[in-house]
Tab-separated table of N, CA and C in Angstrom:
chain	number	residue	atom	x	y	z
A	17	MET	N	8.916	-15.636	-5.863
A	17	MET	CA	7.761	-14.777	-5.954
A	17	MET	C	7.779	-14.050	-7.295
A	18	ASN	N	6.681	-14.157	-7.999
A	18	ASN	CA	6.499	-13.427	-9.254
A	18	ASN	C	5.115	-12.808	-9.263
A	19	ILE	N	5.045	-11.573	-9.682
A	19	ILE	CA	3.789	-10.861	-9.841
A	19	ILE	C	3.724	-10.467	-11.309
A	20	SER	N	2.587	-10.735	-11.945
A	20	SER	CA	2.467	-10.415	-13.366
A	20	SER	C	1.243	-9.557	-13.630
A	21	THR	N	1.382	-8.699	-14.630
A	21	THR	CA	0.267	-7.928	-15.164
A	21	THR	C	0.215	-8.265	-16.655
A	22	ALA	N	-0.624	-7.594	-17.392
A	22	ALA	CA	-0.709	-7.842	-18.831
A	22	ALA	C	0.616	-7.549	-19.532
A	23	ARG	N	1.351	-6.540	-19.025
A	23	ARG	CA	2.579	-6.117	-19.722
A	23	ARG	C	3.854	-6.305	-18.928
A	24	LEU	N	3.729	-6.549	-17.626
A	24	LEU	CA	4.903	-6.526	-16.761
A	24	LEU	C	5.023	-7.758	-15.884
A	25	GLN	N	6.255	-8.068	-15.553
A	25	GLN	CA	6.557	-9.084	-14.547
A	25	GLN	C	7.343	-8.387	-13.443
A	26	LEU	N	6.990	-8.657	-12.210
A	26	LEU	CA	7.733	-8.156	-11.055
A	26	LEU	C	8.318	-9.367	-10.347
A	27	ARG	N	9.617	-9.330	-10.095
A	27	ARG	CA	10.284	-10.423	-9.400
A	27	ARG	C	11.292	-9.852	-8.425
A	28	LEU	N	11.700	-10.676	-7.485
A	28	LEU	CA	12.693	-10.238	-6.514
A	28	LEU	C	13.982	-9.806	-7.208
A	29	LEU	N	14.622	-8.820	-6.637
A	29	LEU	CA	15.925	-8.366	-7.109
A	29	LEU	C	16.917	-9.517	-6.994
A	30	GLU	N	17.777	-9.650	-7.980
A	30	GLU	CA	18.785	-10.713	-8.013
A	30	GLU	C	20.168	-10.105	-8.189
A	31	GLN	N	21.174	-10.881	-7.851
A	31	GLN	CA	22.567	-10.436	-7.972
A	31	GLN	C	22.875	-9.941	-9.383
A	32	ASP	N	22.312	-10.598	-10.399
A	32	ASP	CA	22.564	-10.221	-11.799
A	32	ASP	C	21.952	-8.876	-12.186
A	33	ASP	N	21.173	-8.269	-11.309
A	33	ASP	CA	20.537	-6.982	-11.587
A	33	ASP	C	21.431	-5.795	-11.208
A	34	TRP	N	22.633	-6.061	-10.714
A	34	TRP	CA	23.498	-5.000	-10.214
A	34	TRP	C	23.743	-3.896	-11.244
A	35	SER	N	24.120	-4.239	-12.463
A	35	SER	CA	24.468	-3.199	-13.447
A	35	SER	C	23.255	-2.317	-13.757
A	36	PHE	N	22.064	-2.897	-13.820
A	36	PHE	CA	20.857	-2.114	-14.045
A	36	PHE	C	20.578	-1.217	-12.841
A	37	PHE	N	20.680	-1.756	-11.637
A	37	PHE	CA	20.437	-1.003	-10.410
A	37	PHE	C	21.389	0.188	-10.328
A	38	LEU	N	22.651	-0.027	-10.669
A	38	LEU	CA	23.640	1.052	-10.681
A	38	LEU	C	23.261	2.115	-11.711
A	39	ALA	N	22.916	1.689	-12.916
A	39	ALA	CA	22.536	2.632	-13.980
A	39	ALA	C	21.297	3.435	-13.584
A	40	LEU	N	20.341	2.785	-12.950
A	40	LEU	CA	19.113	3.443	-12.509
A	40	LEU	C	19.413	4.552	-11.503
A	41	HIS	N	20.337	4.299	-10.600
A	41	HIS	CA	20.693	5.278	-9.565
A	41	HIS	C	21.718	6.300	-10.044
A	42	ASP	N	22.155	6.155	-11.293
A	42	ASP	CA	23.127	7.073	-11.885
A	42	ASP	C	22.502	7.942	-12.979
A	43	GLU	N	21.280	7.635	-13.365
A	43	GLU	CA	20.599	8.327	-14.461
A	43	GLU	C	20.032	9.664	-13.976
A	44	PRO	N	20.541	10.792	-14.494
A	44	PRO	CA	20.094	12.107	-14.030
A	44	PRO	C	18.584	12.318	-14.099
A	45	CYS	N	17.935	11.872	-15.162
A	45	CYS	CA	16.481	12.058	-15.287
A	45	CYS	C	15.710	11.270	-14.230
A	46	VAL	N	16.264	10.179	-13.757
A	46	VAL	CA	15.599	9.339	-12.755
A	46	VAL	C	15.726	9.961	-11.371
A	47	ILE	N	16.918	10.433	-11.050
A	47	ILE	CA	17.177	10.854	-9.674
A	47	ILE	C	16.976	12.349	-9.421
A	48	GLU	N	16.817	13.154	-10.461
A	48	GLU	CA	16.798	14.605	-10.288
A	48	GLU	C	15.748	15.113	-9.310
A	49	LYS	N	14.625	14.452	-9.211
A	49	LYS	CA	13.565	14.876	-8.296
A	49	LYS	C	13.451	13.957	-7.084
A	50	CYS	N	14.441	13.074	-6.923
A	50	CYS	CA	14.386	12.096	-5.832
A	50	CYS	C	15.523	12.248	-4.822
A	51	PHE	N	16.751	12.371	-5.316
A	51	PHE	CA	17.904	12.427	-4.423
A	51	PHE	C	19.156	12.809	-5.208
A	52	ASP	N	20.183	13.249	-4.476
A	52	ASP	CA	21.490	13.477	-5.091
A	52	ASP	C	22.100	12.123	-5.424
A	53	ARG	N	22.925	12.086	-6.440
A	53	ARG	CA	23.536	10.828	-6.835
A	53	ARG	C	24.415	10.303	-5.701
A	54	PRO	N	24.109	9.087	-5.240
A	54	PRO	CA	24.961	8.486	-4.210
A	54	PRO	C	26.273	8.003	-4.824
A	55	SER	N	27.246	7.742	-3.996
A	55	SER	CA	28.509	7.163	-4.469
A	55	SER	C	28.250	5.724	-4.903
A	56	ASP	N	29.153	5.178	-5.696
A	56	ASP	CA	29.022	3.774	-6.104
A	56	ASP	C	28.984	2.857	-4.884
A	57	THR	N	29.756	3.188	-3.864
A	57	THR	CA	29.773	2.393	-2.634
A	57	THR	C	28.415	2.431	-1.947
A	58	GLN	N	27.793	3.607	-1.899
A	58	GLN	CA	26.462	3.725	-1.296
A	58	GLN	C	25.413	2.955	-2.105
A	59	ILE	N	25.520	3.032	-3.424
A	59	ILE	CA	24.579	2.302	-4.279
A	59	ILE	C	24.765	0.804	-4.082
A	60	ARG	N	25.990	0.350	-4.010
A	60	ARG	CA	26.276	-1.083	-3.794
A	60	ARG	C	25.695	-1.532	-2.453
A	61	SER	N	25.872	-0.728	-1.427
A	61	SER	CA	25.348	-1.066	-0.104
A	61	SER	C	23.819	-1.165	-0.138
A	62	LYS	N	23.180	-0.206	-0.792
A	62	LYS	CA	21.723	-0.204	-0.934
A	62	LYS	C	21.269	-1.461	-1.680
A	63	PHE	N	21.981	-1.804	-2.737
A	63	PHE	CA	21.666	-2.993	-3.529
A	63	PHE	C	21.774	-4.251	-2.673
A	64	MET	N	22.857	-4.383	-1.939
A	64	MET	CA	23.076	-5.569	-1.105
A	64	MET	C	21.997	-5.688	-0.028
A	65	GLN	N	21.592	-4.572	0.551
A	65	GLN	CA	20.524	-4.593	1.558
A	65	GLN	C	19.222	-5.092	0.954
A	66	ARG	N	18.970	-4.743	-0.296
A	66	ARG	CA	17.722	-5.132	-0.944
A	66	ARG	C	17.719	-6.575	-1.437
A	67	LEU	N	18.879	-7.219	-1.429
A	67	LEU	CA	18.948	-8.638	-1.770
A	67	LEU	C	18.582	-9.527	-0.585
A	68	ALA	N	18.652	-8.975	0.613
A	68	ALA	CA	18.393	-9.749	1.830
A	68	ALA	C	16.929	-10.174	1.899
A	69	PRO	N	16.654	-11.333	2.496
A	69	PRO	CA	15.265	-11.787	2.654
A	69	PRO	C	14.424	-10.748	3.405
A	70	TRP	N	13.150	-10.687	3.034
A	70	TRP	CA	12.258	-9.681	3.602
A	70	TRP	C	11.035	-10.342	4.221
A	71	HIS	N	10.514	-9.727	5.255
A	71	HIS	CA	9.246	-10.103	5.868
A	71	HIS	C	8.608	-8.817	6.404
A	72	PRO	N	7.274	-8.721	6.429
A	72	PRO	CA	6.616	-7.477	6.836
A	72	PRO	C	7.030	-6.941	8.203
A	73	THR	N	7.441	-7.815	9.099
A	73	THR	CA	7.829	-7.333	10.430
A	73	THR	C	9.302	-6.964	10.504
A	74	ALA	N	10.042	-7.202	9.439
A	74	ALA	CA	11.467	-6.847	9.413
A	74	ALA	C	11.615	-5.365	9.086
A	75	ASN	N	12.609	-4.754	9.628
A	75	ASN	CA	12.892	-3.347	9.353
A	75	ASN	C	13.833	-3.289	8.146
A	76	LYS	N	13.323	-3.723	6.987
A	76	LYS	CA	14.126	-3.848	5.774
A	76	LYS	C	13.325	-3.394	4.563
A	77	SER	N	14.020	-3.371	3.441
A	77	SER	CA	13.381	-3.028	2.170
A	77	SER	C	13.126	-4.281	1.349
A	78	LEU	N	11.998	-4.270	0.657
A	78	LEU	CA	11.673	-5.291	-0.322
A	78	LEU	C	11.759	-4.623	-1.682
A	79	CYS	N	12.577	-5.159	-2.563
A	79	CYS	CA	12.786	-4.549	-3.876
A	79	CYS	C	12.467	-5.552	-4.969
A	80	LEU	N	11.604	-5.143	-5.880
A	80	LEU	CA	11.228	-5.975	-7.007
A	80	LEU	C	11.660	-5.325	-8.316
A	81	MET	N	12.212	-6.142	-9.190
A	81	MET	CA	12.588	-5.697	-10.525
A	81	MET	C	11.335	-5.699	-11.392
A	82	ILE	N	11.147	-4.633	-12.157
A	82	ILE	CA	10.027	-4.538	-13.098
A	82	ILE	C	10.574	-4.856	-14.486
A	83	ILE	N	9.979	-5.848	-15.139
A	83	ILE	CA	10.451	-6.295	-16.453
A	83	ILE	C	9.295	-6.252	-17.449
A	84	GLU	N	9.573	-5.719	-18.612
A	84	GLU	CA	8.591	-5.692	-19.687
A	84	GLU	C	8.495	-7.102	-20.278
A	85	ILE	N	7.315	-7.703	-20.215
A	85	ILE	CA	7.148	-9.086	-20.663
A	85	ILE	C	7.454	-9.237	-22.153
A	86	LYS	N	6.955	-8.328	-22.959
A	86	LYS	CA	7.085	-8.429	-24.422
A	86	LYS	C	8.543	-8.471	-24.888
A	87	THR	N	9.391	-7.643	-24.252
A	87	THR	CA	10.781	-7.531	-24.704
A	87	THR	C	11.799	-8.147	-23.745
A	88	GLY	N	11.404	-8.370	-22.500
A	88	GLY	CA	12.343	-8.851	-21.491
A	88	GLY	C	13.233	-7.754	-20.930
A	89	LYS	N	12.983	-6.506	-21.343
A	89	LYS	CA	13.801	-5.384	-20.867
A	89	LYS	C	13.466	-5.035	-19.422
A	90	LYS	N	14.507	-4.685	-18.683
A	90	LYS	CA	14.325	-4.212	-17.318
A	90	LYS	C	13.846	-2.763	-17.385
A	91	VAL	N	12.736	-2.497	-16.703
A	91	VAL	CA	12.071	-1.204	-16.747
A	91	VAL	C	12.466	-0.341	-15.554
A	92	GLY	N	12.519	-0.955	-14.381
A	92	GLY	CA	12.799	-0.219	-13.152
A	92	GLY	C	12.642	-1.118	-11.952
A	93	VAL	N	12.429	-0.481	-10.801
A	93	VAL	CA	12.234	-1.211	-9.551
A	93	VAL	C	11.049	-0.609	-8.798
A	94	THR	N	10.446	-1.419	-7.970
A	94	THR	CA	9.418	-0.959	-7.052
A	94	THR	C	9.553	-1.780	-5.780
A	95	GLY	N	8.883	-1.338	-4.750
A	95	GLY	CA	8.939	-2.091	-3.504
A	95	GLY	C	8.532	-1.239	-2.335
A	96	LEU	N	8.962	-1.682	-1.165
A	96	LEU	CA	8.607	-0.958	0.045
A	96	LEU	C	9.692	-1.110	1.089
A	97	THR	N	9.613	-0.216	2.054
A	97	THR	CA	10.484	-0.260	3.221
A	97	THR	C	9.587	-0.299	4.440
A	98	THR	N	9.884	-1.224	5.327
A	98	THR	CA	9.150	-1.281	6.585
A	98	THR	C	10.011	-0.641	7.660
A	99	SER	N	9.346	-0.085	8.645
A	99	SER	CA	10.065	0.562	9.738
A	99	SER	C	9.286	0.389	11.026
A	100	SER	N	9.735	1.042	12.043
A	100	SER	CA	9.077	0.937	13.345
A	100	SER	C	7.669	1.521	13.335
A	101	SER	N	7.331	2.312	12.328
A	101	SER	CA	5.981	2.896	12.262
A	101	SER	C	4.924	1.856	11.884
A	102	ASN	N	5.361	0.686	11.411
A	102	ASN	CA	4.473	-0.404	10.998
A	102	ASN	C	3.634	-0.083	9.770
A	103	THR	N	3.841	1.053	9.138
A	103	THR	CA	3.167	1.366	7.883
A	103	THR	C	4.230	1.410	6.794
A	104	PRO	N	4.229	0.437	5.900
A	104	PRO	CA	5.262	0.386	4.868
A	104	PRO	C	5.210	1.601	3.934
A	105	GLU	N	6.393	2.039	3.534
A	105	GLU	CA	6.511	3.136	2.564
A	105	GLU	C	6.880	2.545	1.214
A	106	VAL	N	6.075	2.850	0.200
A	106	VAL	CA	6.332	2.336	-1.143
A	106	VAL	C	7.198	3.312	-1.931
A	107	GLY	N	7.842	2.773	-2.944
A	107	GLY	CA	8.648	3.594	-3.833
A	107	GLY	C	8.820	2.896	-5.171
A	108	TYR	N	9.323	3.638	-6.136
A	108	TYR	CA	9.541	3.107	-7.471
A	108	TYR	C	10.473	4.046	-8.225
A	109	LEU	N	11.269	3.464	-9.099
A	109	LEU	CA	12.130	4.208	-10.019
A	109	LEU	C	12.077	3.489	-11.361
A	110	LEU	N	11.890	4.249	-12.430
A	110	LEU	CA	11.870	3.683	-13.776
A	110	LEU	C	12.874	4.409	-14.653
A	111	MET	N	13.428	3.694	-15.598
A	111	MET	CA	14.301	4.314	-16.582
A	111	MET	C	13.465	5.242	-17.473
A	112	PRO	N	14.042	6.374	-17.895
A	112	PRO	CA	13.283	7.383	-18.649
A	112	PRO	C	12.619	6.882	-19.927
A	113	GLU	N	13.205	5.901	-20.594
A	113	GLU	CA	12.595	5.435	-21.840
A	113	GLU	C	11.244	4.751	-21.614
A	114	PHE	N	10.917	4.479	-20.347
A	114	PHE	CA	9.640	3.850	-20.028
A	114	PHE	C	8.640	4.817	-19.392
A	115	TYR	N	9.005	6.094	-19.297
A	115	TYR	CA	8.082	7.097	-18.757
A	115	TYR	C	6.894	7.264	-19.702
A	116	GLY	N	5.757	7.611	-19.139
A	116	GLY	CA	4.581	7.951	-19.927
A	116	GLY	C	3.839	6.775	-20.519
A	117	GLN	N	4.189	5.554	-20.136
A	117	GLN	CA	3.532	4.368	-20.684
A	117	GLN	C	2.609	3.697	-19.667
A	118	GLY	N	2.497	4.288	-18.486
A	118	GLY	CA	1.638	3.716	-17.453
A	118	GLY	C	2.266	2.568	-16.683
A	119	TYR	N	3.555	2.321	-16.913
A	119	TYR	CA	4.217	1.189	-16.258
A	119	TYR	C	4.349	1.368	-14.747
A	120	ALA	N	4.644	2.572	-14.296
A	120	ALA	CA	4.795	2.792	-12.848
A	120	ALA	C	3.475	2.522	-12.139
A	121	THR	N	2.386	3.016	-12.687
A	121	THR	CA	1.064	2.793	-12.098
A	121	THR	C	0.710	1.309	-12.124
A	122	GLU	N	0.922	0.670	-13.254
A	122	GLU	CA	0.603	-0.754	-13.407
A	122	GLU	C	1.406	-1.604	-12.421
A	123	ALA	N	2.695	-1.322	-12.320
A	123	ALA	CA	3.554	-2.091	-11.416
A	123	ALA	C	3.192	-1.838	-9.955
A	124	LEU	N	3.004	-0.574	-9.601
A	124	LEU	CA	2.683	-0.257	-8.209
A	124	LEU	C	1.335	-0.846	-7.819
A	125	GLN	N	0.333	-0.752	-8.685
A	125	GLN	CA	-0.981	-1.313	-8.361
A	125	GLN	C	-0.899	-2.820	-8.165
A	126	ALA	N	-0.164	-3.499	-9.034
A	126	ALA	CA	0.000	-4.952	-8.891
A	126	ALA	C	0.725	-5.288	-7.593
A	127	PHE	N	1.738	-4.516	-7.281
A	127	PHE	CA	2.499	-4.748	-6.048
A	127	PHE	C	1.622	-4.524	-4.819
A	128	LEU	N	0.841	-3.453	-4.806
A	128	LEU	CA	-0.042	-3.165	-3.674
A	128	LEU	C	-1.083	-4.269	-3.487
A	129	THR	N	-1.653	-4.737	-4.580
A	129	THR	CA	-2.624	-5.829	-4.511
A	129	THR	C	-1.985	-7.072	-3.925
A	130	TRP	N	-0.792	-7.397	-4.396
A	130	TRP	CA	-0.069	-8.560	-3.880
A	130	TRP	C	0.223	-8.406	-2.387
A	131	ALA	N	0.759	-7.263	-1.971
A	131	ALA	CA	1.132	-7.055	-0.565
A	131	ALA	C	-0.084	-7.099	0.346
A	132	THR	N	-1.193	-6.552	-0.133
A	132	THR	CA	-2.425	-6.569	0.652
A	132	THR	C	-2.942	-7.999	0.808
A	133	THR	N	-2.923	-8.757	-0.280
A	133	THR	CA	-3.415	-10.128	-0.263
A	133	THR	C	-2.467	-11.065	0.491
A	134	ALA	N	-1.176	-10.995	0.179
A	134	ALA	CA	-0.210	-11.932	0.756
A	134	ALA	C	0.080	-11.680	2.231
A	135	PHE	N	0.070	-10.423	2.647
A	135	PHE	CA	0.487	-10.095	4.010
A	135	PHE	C	-0.544	-9.287	4.792
A	136	ASN	N	-1.722	-9.085	4.190
A	136	ASN	CA	-2.785	-8.324	4.837
A	136	ASN	C	-2.328	-6.931	5.272
A	137	ILE	N	-1.462	-6.332	4.483
A	137	ILE	CA	-1.038	-4.958	4.758
A	137	ILE	C	-2.182	-4.046	4.329
A	138	GLN	N	-2.660	-3.208	5.230
A	138	GLN	CA	-3.846	-2.403	4.967
A	138	GLN	C	-3.566	-0.913	4.770
A	139	GLN	N	-2.349	-0.484	5.075
A	139	GLN	CA	-1.983	0.922	4.856
A	139	GLN	C	-0.584	0.996	4.279
A	140	PHE	N	-0.415	1.963	3.403
A	140	PHE	CA	0.884	2.239	2.795
A	140	PHE	C	1.094	3.745	2.799
A	141	THR	N	2.332	4.150	2.929
A	141	THR	CA	2.692	5.557	2.811
A	141	THR	C	3.609	5.732	1.610
A	142	ALA	N	3.771	6.977	1.212
A	142	ALA	CA	4.739	7.343	0.172
A	142	ALA	C	5.117	8.797	0.417
A	143	VAL	N	6.357	9.129	0.069
A	143	VAL	CA	6.833	10.502	0.187
A	143	VAL	C	7.386	10.913	-1.166
A	144	VAL	N	6.927	12.064	-1.641
A	144	VAL	CA	7.356	12.577	-2.945
A	144	VAL	C	7.848	14.008	-2.764
A	145	THR	N	8.987	14.295	-3.347
A	145	THR	CA	9.531	15.641	-3.316
A	145	THR	C	8.677	16.550	-4.206
A	146	LYS	N	8.342	17.733	-3.696
A	146	LYS	CA	7.553	18.698	-4.472
A	146	LYS	C	8.201	18.907	-5.840
A	147	GLY	N	7.373	18.870	-6.850
A	147	GLY	CA	7.860	19.042	-8.217
A	147	GLY	C	7.924	17.736	-8.988
A	148	ASN	N	7.848	16.620	-8.278
A	148	ASN	CA	7.862	15.317	-8.934
A	148	ASN	C	6.415	14.941	-9.277
A	149	VAL	N	5.888	15.664	-10.255
A	149	VAL	CA	4.478	15.561	-10.636
A	149	VAL	C	4.139	14.161	-11.140
A	150	GLY	N	5.043	13.558	-11.888
A	150	GLY	CA	4.793	12.215	-12.408
A	150	GLY	C	4.542	11.208	-11.298
A	151	SER	N	5.361	11.249	-10.264
A	151	SER	CA	5.178	10.324	-9.138
A	151	SER	C	3.885	10.605	-8.389
A	152	GLU	N	3.534	11.870	-8.253
A	152	GLU	CA	2.284	12.202	-7.573
A	152	GLU	C	1.080	11.676	-8.365
A	153	LYS	N	1.150	11.746	-9.683
A	153	LYS	CA	0.057	11.225	-10.515
A	153	LYS	C	-0.062	9.707	-10.373
A	154	VAL	N	1.074	9.016	-10.327
A	154	VAL	CA	1.061	7.565	-10.137
A	154	VAL	C	0.373	7.216	-8.823
A	155	LEU	N	0.770	7.898	-7.746
A	155	LEU	CA	0.173	7.620	-6.443
A	155	LEU	C	-1.335	7.883	-6.445
A	156	ALA	N	-1.754	8.993	-7.056
A	156	ALA	CA	-3.178	9.316	-7.117
A	156	ALA	C	-3.952	8.237	-7.871
A	157	LYS	N	-3.406	7.763	-8.980
A	157	LYS	CA	-4.072	6.714	-9.760
A	157	LYS	C	-4.194	5.414	-8.971
A	158	CYS	N	-3.276	5.201	-8.034
A	158	CYS	CA	-3.304	3.992	-7.205
A	158	CYS	C	-4.116	4.185	-5.928
A	159	GLY	N	-4.734	5.359	-5.765
A	159	GLY	CA	-5.620	5.586	-4.640
A	159	GLY	C	-5.022	6.311	-3.446
A	160	PHE	N	-3.769	6.721	-3.540
A	160	PHE	CA	-3.134	7.456	-2.443
A	160	PHE	C	-3.705	8.874	-2.372
A	161	LYS	N	-3.760	9.391	-1.162
A	161	LYS	CA	-4.191	10.771	-0.916
A	161	LYS	C	-3.075	11.502	-0.183
A	162	ILE	N	-2.874	12.760	-0.531
A	162	ILE	CA	-1.877	13.557	0.181
A	162	ILE	C	-2.441	13.881	1.569
A	163	VAL	N	-1.620	13.653	2.601
A	163	VAL	CA	-2.081	13.872	3.975
A	163	VAL	C	-1.322	14.990	4.678
A	164	SER	N	-0.138	15.328	4.179
A	164	SER	CA	0.599	16.440	4.783
A	164	SER	C	1.720	16.896	3.857
A	165	VAL	N	2.165	18.116	4.105
A	165	VAL	CA	3.311	18.684	3.399
A	165	VAL	C	4.316	19.112	4.460
A	166	GLU	N	5.527	18.650	4.294
A	166	GLU	CA	6.608	19.002	5.222
A	166	GLU	C	7.512	20.017	4.511
A	167	PRO	N	7.436	21.290	4.898
A	167	PRO	CA	8.197	22.335	4.203
A	167	PRO	C	9.717	22.143	4.331
A	168	SER	N	10.400	22.425	3.239
A	168	SER	CA	11.879	22.417	3.210
A	168	SER	C	12.465	21.191	3.896
A	169	ALA	N	11.919	20.029	3.588
A	169	ALA	CA	12.276	18.802	4.293
A	169	ALA	C	13.443	18.045	3.675
A	170	TYR	N	13.717	18.275	2.398
A	170	TYR	CA	14.689	17.430	1.716
A	170	TYR	C	15.536	18.267	0.768
A	171	GLU	N	16.821	17.999	0.777
A	171	GLU	CA	17.742	18.766	-0.057
A	171	GLU	C	18.226	17.930	-1.234
A	172	ILE	N	18.092	18.512	-2.420
A	172	ILE	CA	18.612	17.902	-3.647
A	172	ILE	C	19.384	18.978	-4.387
A	173	GLY	N	20.634	18.712	-4.669
A	173	GLY	CA	21.449	19.670	-5.405
A	173	GLY	C	21.585	21.008	-4.708
A	174	GLY	N	21.586	20.980	-3.384
A	174	GLY	CA	21.748	22.209	-2.613
A	174	GLY	C	20.484	23.042	-2.478
A	175	VAL	N	19.359	22.529	-2.964
A	175	VAL	CA	18.080	23.239	-2.890
A	175	VAL	C	17.142	22.454	-1.969
A	176	LEU	N	16.474	23.167	-1.075
A	176	LEU	CA	15.506	22.524	-0.186
A	176	LEU	C	14.149	22.418	-0.870
A	177	PHE	N	13.521	21.257	-0.719
A	177	PHE	CA	12.214	20.989	-1.309
A	177	PHE	C	11.253	20.544	-0.222
A	178	ASP	N	9.974	20.835	-0.437
A	178	ASP	CA	8.937	20.304	0.442
A	178	ASP	C	8.766	18.819	0.149
A	179	ASP	N	8.426	18.050	1.172
A	179	ASP	CA	8.057	16.654	0.999
A	179	ASP	C	6.544	16.553	1.079
A	180	HIS	N	5.957	15.851	0.118
A	180	HIS	CA	4.521	15.580	0.123
A	180	HIS	C	4.329	14.156	0.629
A	181	HIS	N	3.590	14.019	1.715
A	181	HIS	CA	3.346	12.720	2.346
A	181	HIS	C	1.975	12.203	1.919
A	182	PHE	N	1.965	10.967	1.451
A	182	PHE	CA	0.756	10.315	0.944
A	182	PHE	C	0.413	9.098	1.791
A	183	LEU	N	-0.869	8.752	1.800
A	183	LEU	CA	-1.348	7.578	2.519
A	183	LEU	C	-2.382	6.857	1.664
A	184	LEU	N	-2.314	5.538	1.690
A	184	LEU	CA	-3.323	4.685	1.081
A	184	LEU	C	-3.833	3.750	2.169
A	185	THR	N	-5.128	3.774	2.376
A	185	THR	CA	-5.762	2.832	3.302
A	185	THR	C	-6.611	1.902	2.463
A	186	CYS	N	-6.297	0.618	2.542
A	186	CYS	CA	-7.012	-0.393	1.749
A	186	CYS	C	-8.247	-0.834	2.515
A	187	THR	N	-9.346	-0.978	1.808
A	187	THR	CA	-10.573	-1.468	2.404
A	187	THR	C	-10.912	-2.808	1.814
A	188	GLU	N	-11.515	-3.620	2.603
A	188	GLU	CA	-11.849	-4.981	2.147
A	188	GLU	C	-13.132	-5.001	1.367
């Protein structure tokens, strides 16, 4: 599976992506508004889970590597997690040198279009920690609307943050 835009290629995560995946989850600017740094063992476990085959009815994560076509550089990851709620939750992480270039929006929009077309997924959710303005802007540009705020829902660095819950309903 490959998804392409004018500037980006999205492909399934591969074993050779481990060092990038580790660096992405170790980069302070990437994780500061998302989560505390996991241990290397936790990151490895997360990586291995994302290598497993995915299907919309599976309670698993689908992870795609985002690659800049022009340079071949790995930009970040995007994908979704399915759960018993039957509404997939999308997510994305990009390396800081690619912030502000519209790559997160471009990749997420391409991914949403693909998921809607390939699997007829009509709703997506996303959760963003309060203060992660960049991620909220990406979601808004992709058509997500904030539907609720969960006060003091998530702890990062010993500080409790509100979670902002977003929903996208696709129309035909």
